Short mmCIF file of C-alpha atoms in Angstrom, two decimals:
data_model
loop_
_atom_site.label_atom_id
_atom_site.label_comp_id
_atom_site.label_asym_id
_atom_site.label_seq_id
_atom_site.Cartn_x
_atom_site.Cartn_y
_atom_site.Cartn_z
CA UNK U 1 62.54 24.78 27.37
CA UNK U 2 62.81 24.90 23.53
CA UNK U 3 62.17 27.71 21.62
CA UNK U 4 58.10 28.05 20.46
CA UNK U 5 57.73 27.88 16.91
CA UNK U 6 55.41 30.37 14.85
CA UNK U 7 53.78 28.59 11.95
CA UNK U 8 53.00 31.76 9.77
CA UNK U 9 49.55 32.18 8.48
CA UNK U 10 50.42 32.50 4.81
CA UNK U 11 53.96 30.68 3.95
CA UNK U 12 56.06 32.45 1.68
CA UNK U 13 56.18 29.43 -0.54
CA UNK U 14 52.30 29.46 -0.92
CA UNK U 15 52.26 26.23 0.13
CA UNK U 16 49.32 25.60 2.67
CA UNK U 17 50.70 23.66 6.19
CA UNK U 18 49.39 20.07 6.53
CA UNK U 19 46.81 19.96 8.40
CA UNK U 20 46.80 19.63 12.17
CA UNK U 21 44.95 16.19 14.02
CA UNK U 22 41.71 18.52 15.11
CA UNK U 23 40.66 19.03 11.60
CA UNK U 24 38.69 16.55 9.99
CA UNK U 25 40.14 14.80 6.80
CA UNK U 26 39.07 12.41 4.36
CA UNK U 27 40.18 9.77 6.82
CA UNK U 28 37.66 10.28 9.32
CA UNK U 29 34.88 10.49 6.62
CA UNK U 30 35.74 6.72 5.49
CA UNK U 31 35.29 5.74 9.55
CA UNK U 32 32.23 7.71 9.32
CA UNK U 33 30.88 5.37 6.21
CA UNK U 34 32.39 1.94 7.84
CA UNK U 35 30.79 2.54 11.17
CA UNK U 36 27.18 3.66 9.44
CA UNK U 37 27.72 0.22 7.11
CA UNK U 38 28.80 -1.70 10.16
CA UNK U 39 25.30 -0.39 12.37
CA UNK U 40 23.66 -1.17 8.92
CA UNK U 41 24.51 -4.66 8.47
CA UNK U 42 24.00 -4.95 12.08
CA UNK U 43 20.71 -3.98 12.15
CA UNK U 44 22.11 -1.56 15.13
CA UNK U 45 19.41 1.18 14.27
CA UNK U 46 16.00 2.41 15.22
CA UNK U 47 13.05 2.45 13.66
CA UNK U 48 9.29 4.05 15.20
CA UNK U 49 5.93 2.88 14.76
CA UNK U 50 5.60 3.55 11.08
CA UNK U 51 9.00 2.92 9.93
CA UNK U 52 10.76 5.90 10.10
CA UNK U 53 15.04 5.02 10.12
CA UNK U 54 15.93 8.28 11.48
CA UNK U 55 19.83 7.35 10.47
CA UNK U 56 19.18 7.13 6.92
CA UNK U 57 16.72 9.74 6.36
CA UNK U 58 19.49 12.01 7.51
CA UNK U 59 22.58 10.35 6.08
CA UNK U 60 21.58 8.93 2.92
CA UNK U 61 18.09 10.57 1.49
CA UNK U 62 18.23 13.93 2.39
CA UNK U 63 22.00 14.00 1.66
CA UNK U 64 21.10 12.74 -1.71
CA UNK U 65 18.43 15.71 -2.23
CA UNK U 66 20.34 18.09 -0.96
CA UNK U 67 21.65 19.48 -3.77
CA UNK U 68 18.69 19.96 -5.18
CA UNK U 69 17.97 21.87 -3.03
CA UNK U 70 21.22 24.15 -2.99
CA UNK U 71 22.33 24.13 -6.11
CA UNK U 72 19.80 23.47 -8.64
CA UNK U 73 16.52 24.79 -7.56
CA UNK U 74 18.44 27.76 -5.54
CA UNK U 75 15.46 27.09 -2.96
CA UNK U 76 15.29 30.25 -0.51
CA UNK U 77 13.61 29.43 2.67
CA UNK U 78 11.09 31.91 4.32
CA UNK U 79 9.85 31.85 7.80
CA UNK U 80 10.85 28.22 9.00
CA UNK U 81 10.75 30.00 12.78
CA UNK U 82 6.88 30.49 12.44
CA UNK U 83 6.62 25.68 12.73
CA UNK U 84 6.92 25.19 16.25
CA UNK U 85 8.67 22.56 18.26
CA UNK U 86 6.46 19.89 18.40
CA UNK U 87 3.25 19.00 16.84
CA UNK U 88 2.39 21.25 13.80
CA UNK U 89 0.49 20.31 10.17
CA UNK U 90 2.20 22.19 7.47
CA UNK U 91 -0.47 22.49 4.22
CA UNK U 92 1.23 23.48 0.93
CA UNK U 93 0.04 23.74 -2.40
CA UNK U 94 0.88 21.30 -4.98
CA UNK U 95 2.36 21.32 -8.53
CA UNK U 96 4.85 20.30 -10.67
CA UNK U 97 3.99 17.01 -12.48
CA UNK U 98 6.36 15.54 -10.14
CA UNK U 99 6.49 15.70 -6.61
CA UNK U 100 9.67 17.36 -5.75
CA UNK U 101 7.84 20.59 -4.01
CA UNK U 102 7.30 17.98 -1.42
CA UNK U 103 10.90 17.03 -1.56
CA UNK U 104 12.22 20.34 -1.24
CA UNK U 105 9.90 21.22 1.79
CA UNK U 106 11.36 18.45 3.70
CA UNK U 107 14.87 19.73 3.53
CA UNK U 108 13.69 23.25 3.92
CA UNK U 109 12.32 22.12 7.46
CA UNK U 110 14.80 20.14 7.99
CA UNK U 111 17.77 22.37 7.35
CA UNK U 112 16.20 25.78 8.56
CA UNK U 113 14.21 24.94 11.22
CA UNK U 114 16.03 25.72 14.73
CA UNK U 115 14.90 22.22 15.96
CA UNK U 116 15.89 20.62 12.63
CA UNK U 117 12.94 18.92 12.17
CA UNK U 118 11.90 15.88 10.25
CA UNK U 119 8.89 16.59 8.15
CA UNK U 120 6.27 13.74 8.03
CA UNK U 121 4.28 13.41 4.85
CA UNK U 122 0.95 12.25 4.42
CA UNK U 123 0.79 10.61 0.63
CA UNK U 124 -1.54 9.01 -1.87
CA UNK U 125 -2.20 5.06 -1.96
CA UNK U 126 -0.25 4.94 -5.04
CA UNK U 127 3.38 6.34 -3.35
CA UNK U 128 3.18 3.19 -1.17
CA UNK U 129 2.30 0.67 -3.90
CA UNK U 130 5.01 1.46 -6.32
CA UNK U 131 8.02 -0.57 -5.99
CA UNK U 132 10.96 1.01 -4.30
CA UNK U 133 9.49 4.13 -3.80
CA UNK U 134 6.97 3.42 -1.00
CA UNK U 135 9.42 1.36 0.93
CA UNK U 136 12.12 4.44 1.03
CA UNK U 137 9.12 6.89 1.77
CA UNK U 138 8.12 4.51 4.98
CA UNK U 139 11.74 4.86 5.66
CA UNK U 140 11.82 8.72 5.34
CA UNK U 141 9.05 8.63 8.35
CA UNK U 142 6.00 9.14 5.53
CA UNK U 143 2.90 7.28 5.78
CA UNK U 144 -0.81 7.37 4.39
CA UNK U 145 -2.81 10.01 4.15
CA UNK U 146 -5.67 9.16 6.57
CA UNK U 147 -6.73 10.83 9.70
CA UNK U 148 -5.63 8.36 12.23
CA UNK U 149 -1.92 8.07 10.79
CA UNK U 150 -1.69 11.65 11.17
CA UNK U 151 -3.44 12.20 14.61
CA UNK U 152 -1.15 9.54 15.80
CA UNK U 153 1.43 11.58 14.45
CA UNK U 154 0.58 15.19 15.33
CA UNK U 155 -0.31 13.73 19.48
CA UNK U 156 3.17 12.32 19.41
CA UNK U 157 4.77 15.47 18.45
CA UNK U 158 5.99 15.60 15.13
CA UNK U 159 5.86 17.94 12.22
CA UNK U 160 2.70 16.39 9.62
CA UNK U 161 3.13 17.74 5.87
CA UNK U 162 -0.20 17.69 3.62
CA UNK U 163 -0.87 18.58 0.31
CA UNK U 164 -4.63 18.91 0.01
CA UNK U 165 -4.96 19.28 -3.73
CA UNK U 166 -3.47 15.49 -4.26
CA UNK U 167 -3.13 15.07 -8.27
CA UNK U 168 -5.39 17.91 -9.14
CA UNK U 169 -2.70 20.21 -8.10
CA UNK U 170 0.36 18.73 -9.07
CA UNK U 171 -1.27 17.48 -12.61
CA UNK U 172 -2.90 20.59 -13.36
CA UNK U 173 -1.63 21.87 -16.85
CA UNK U 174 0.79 24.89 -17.09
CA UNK U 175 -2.07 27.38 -17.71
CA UNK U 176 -3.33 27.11 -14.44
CA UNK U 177 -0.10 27.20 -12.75
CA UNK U 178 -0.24 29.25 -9.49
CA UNK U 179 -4.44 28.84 -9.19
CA UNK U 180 -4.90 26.56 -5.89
CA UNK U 181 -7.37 23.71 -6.87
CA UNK U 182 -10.38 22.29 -4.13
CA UNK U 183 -8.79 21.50 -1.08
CA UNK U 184 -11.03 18.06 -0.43
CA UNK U 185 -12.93 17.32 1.94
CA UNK U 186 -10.79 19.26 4.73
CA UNK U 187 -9.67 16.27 6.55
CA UNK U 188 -6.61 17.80 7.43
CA UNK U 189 -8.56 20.44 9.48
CA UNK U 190 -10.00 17.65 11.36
CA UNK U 191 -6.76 15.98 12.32
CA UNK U 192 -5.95 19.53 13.13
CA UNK U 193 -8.71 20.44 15.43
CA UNK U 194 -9.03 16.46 17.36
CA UNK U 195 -5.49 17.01 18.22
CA UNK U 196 -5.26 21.00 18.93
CA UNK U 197 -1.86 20.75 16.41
CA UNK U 198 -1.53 24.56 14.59
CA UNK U 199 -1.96 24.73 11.56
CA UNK U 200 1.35 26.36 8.99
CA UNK U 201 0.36 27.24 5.38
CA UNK U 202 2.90 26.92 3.11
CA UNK U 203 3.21 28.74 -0.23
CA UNK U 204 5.53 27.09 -3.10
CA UNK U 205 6.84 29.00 -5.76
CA UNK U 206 8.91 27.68 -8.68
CA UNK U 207 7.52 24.53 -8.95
CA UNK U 208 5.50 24.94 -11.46
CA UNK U 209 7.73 25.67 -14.17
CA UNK U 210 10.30 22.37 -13.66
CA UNK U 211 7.93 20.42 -16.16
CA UNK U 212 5.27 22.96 -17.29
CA UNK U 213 2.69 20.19 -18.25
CA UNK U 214 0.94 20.92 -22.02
CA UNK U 215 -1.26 17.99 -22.34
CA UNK U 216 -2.06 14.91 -21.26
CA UNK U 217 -2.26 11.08 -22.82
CA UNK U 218 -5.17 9.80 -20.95
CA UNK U 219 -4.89 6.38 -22.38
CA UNK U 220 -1.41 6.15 -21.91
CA UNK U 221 -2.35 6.68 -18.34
CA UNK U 222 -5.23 4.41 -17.33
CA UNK U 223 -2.99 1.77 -18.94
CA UNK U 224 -0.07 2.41 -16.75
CA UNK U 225 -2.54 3.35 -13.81
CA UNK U 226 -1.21 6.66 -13.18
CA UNK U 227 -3.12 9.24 -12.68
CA UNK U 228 -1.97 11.37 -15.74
CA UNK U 229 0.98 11.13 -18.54
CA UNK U 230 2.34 14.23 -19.13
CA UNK U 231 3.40 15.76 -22.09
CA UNK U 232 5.98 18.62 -21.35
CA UNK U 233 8.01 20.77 -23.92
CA UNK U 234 10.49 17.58 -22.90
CA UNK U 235 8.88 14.86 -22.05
CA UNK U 236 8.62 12.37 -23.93
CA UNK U 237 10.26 13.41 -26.89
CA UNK U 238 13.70 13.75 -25.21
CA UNK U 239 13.47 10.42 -23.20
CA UNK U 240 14.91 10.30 -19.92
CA UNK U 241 16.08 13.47 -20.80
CA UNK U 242 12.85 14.76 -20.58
CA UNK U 243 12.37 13.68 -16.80
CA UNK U 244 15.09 16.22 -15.54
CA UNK U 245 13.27 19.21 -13.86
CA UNK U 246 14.54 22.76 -14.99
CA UNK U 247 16.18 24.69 -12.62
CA UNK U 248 13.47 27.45 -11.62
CA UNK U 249 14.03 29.46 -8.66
CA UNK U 250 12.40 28.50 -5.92
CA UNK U 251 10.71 30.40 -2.97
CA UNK U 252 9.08 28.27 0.24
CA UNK U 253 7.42 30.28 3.00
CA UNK U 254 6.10 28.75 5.98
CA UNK U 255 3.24 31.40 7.28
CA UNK U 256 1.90 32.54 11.12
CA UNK U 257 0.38 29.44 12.69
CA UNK U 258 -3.40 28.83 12.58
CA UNK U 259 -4.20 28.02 16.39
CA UNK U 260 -6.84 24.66 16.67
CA UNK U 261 -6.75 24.37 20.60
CA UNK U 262 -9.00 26.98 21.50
CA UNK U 263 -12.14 25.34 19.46
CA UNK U 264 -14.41 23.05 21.72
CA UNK U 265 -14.50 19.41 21.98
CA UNK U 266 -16.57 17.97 19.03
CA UNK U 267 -15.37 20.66 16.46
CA UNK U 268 -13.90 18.34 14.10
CA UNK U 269 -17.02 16.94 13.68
CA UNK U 270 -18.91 20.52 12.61
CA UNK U 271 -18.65 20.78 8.96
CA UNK U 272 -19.37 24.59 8.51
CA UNK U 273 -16.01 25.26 11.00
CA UNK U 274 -13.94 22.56 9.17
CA UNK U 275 -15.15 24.15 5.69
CA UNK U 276 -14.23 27.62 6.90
CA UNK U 277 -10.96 26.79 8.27
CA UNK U 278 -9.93 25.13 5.04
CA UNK U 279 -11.40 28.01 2.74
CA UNK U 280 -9.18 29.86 5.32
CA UNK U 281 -5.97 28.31 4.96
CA UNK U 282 -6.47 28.19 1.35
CA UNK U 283 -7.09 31.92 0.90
CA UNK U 284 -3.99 32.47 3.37
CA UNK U 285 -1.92 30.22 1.01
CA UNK U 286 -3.49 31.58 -2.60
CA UNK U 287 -2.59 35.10 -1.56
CA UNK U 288 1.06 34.61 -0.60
CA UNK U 289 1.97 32.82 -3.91
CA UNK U 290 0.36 35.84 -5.67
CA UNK U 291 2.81 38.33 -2.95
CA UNK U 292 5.62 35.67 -3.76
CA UNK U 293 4.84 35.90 -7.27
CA UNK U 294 5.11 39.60 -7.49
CA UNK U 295 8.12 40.32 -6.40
CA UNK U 296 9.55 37.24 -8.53
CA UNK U 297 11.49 39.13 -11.96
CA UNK U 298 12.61 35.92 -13.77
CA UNK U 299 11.81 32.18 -13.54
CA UNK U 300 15.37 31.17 -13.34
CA UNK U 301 16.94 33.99 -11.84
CA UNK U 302 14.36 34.52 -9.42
#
């Protein structure tokens, strides 16, 4: 039998050992890509109900986001264990010019929730008419906001993000960062309560300051149909400069669940409960941005 051979832990040389055929190398990474451009060109993937290409969400979109996420926003994650399992609406408030508070959500589900969930965004009309755009946000699993898309959603289980203040909240100008606008008509209390899906508020911090918004060309906007054209310490002077956010800190904290299946049948339909509920999630989430925002020292540093 011939001798064993001890491969020391730190070679004298400095020089690392290769490495051995468990660990993964740049080798396997290229299979990896082939085989994920092979099922592409295939068509060898799945796709549900509303379009949702499970694959590439994961794969492609969120791995483009990600670093966002980790290295430019500095996004800490708070209480991702308080979304259950299965069938939960997640209501945020809104801000930043821009939409990447919904952006960053979906990654903080996705990478701190034990069950790794996907999270399922109800957006406005105009996500889904803009070129590009709405067809990668059908393929990210996102659909309209409407009630039936997300009772469909919420019976079958999955985790439905809203953002009740639409444009008012993420168009509001930088002096009003951080003060929730109307929440609507609370139709995302009646999804909740037909479908007896818990309700998570969510309370966004940092988002606000990536393009603090200082004005507004109306008529630039109603000829581009937008909603708003922001003017931003940045934006437009600097171009396409001006479109990259600055790197706030961020803080997203998923609160206790709101429980819906204990109301009565016919509750969505009362509008004093569906008011109250609303006011109620609102208050929940208005409060923790103002905890959040306390203990927050700098912007940038957090």
């Amino acid at each position: 039998m011939a001798d064993a051979q001890v491969i020391p832990l730190r070679p004298e040389n400095g020089v690392r050992p290769p490495p051995t055929p468990d660990e993964p190398g740049w080798e396997e990474a290229v299979i990896d890509v082939l085989a994920f451009a092979r099922r592409r060109l295939l068509g060898d993937y799945r796709v549900d109900e509303f379009g949702f290409d499970e694959e590439l969400t994961d794969e492609v979109l969120l791995r483009m986001i990600r670093p966002f996420y980790d290295k430019w926003f500095r996004v800490e994650t708070i209480g991702a264990h308080n979304v259950p399992d299965d069938g939960a609406l997640v209501v945020a408030n809104h801000s930043g010019t821009l939409p990447w508070d919904a952006l960053m959500t979906t990654v903080a589900l996705h990478d701190h929730h034990p069950a790794e969930r996907h999270l399922r965004m109800l957006g406005a009309d105009l996500v889904f008419r803009m070129p590009m755009l709405g067809a990668l946000a059908r393929k990210a699993g996102h659909t309209l906001a409407c009630n039936p898309d997300a009772e469909r959603l919420l019976t079958g289980g999955e985790i439905v993000g809203v953002w009740p203040e639409g444009f008012k909240g993420i168009g509001k100008p930088f002096k009003d960062r951080y003060k929730l606008q109307r929440f609507g008509r609370g139709g995302f209390v009646s999804a909740a309560l037909r479908t007896g899906a818990p309700i998570i508020p969510c309370a966004i911090v940092g988002a606000e300051e990536i393009y603090p918004k200082l004005a507004d060309l109306k008529p630039i906007a109603r000829l581009l149909g937008l909603p708003y054209f922001p003017v931003t310490p940045l934006f437009p002077h600097f171009g396409p400069l001006g479109a990259v956010p600055l790197p706030s800190k961020w803080y997203i904290e998923f609160g206790e669940p709101i429980e819906t299946s204990g109301y009565p049948e016919g509750a969505a339909d009362d509008p004093m409960l569906v008011f109250s509920l609303s006011d109620q999630v609102r208050e929940i989430i208005q409060q923790t941005l103002y905890r959040l925002l306390s203990q927050r020292t700098n912007v940038f540093l957090g």
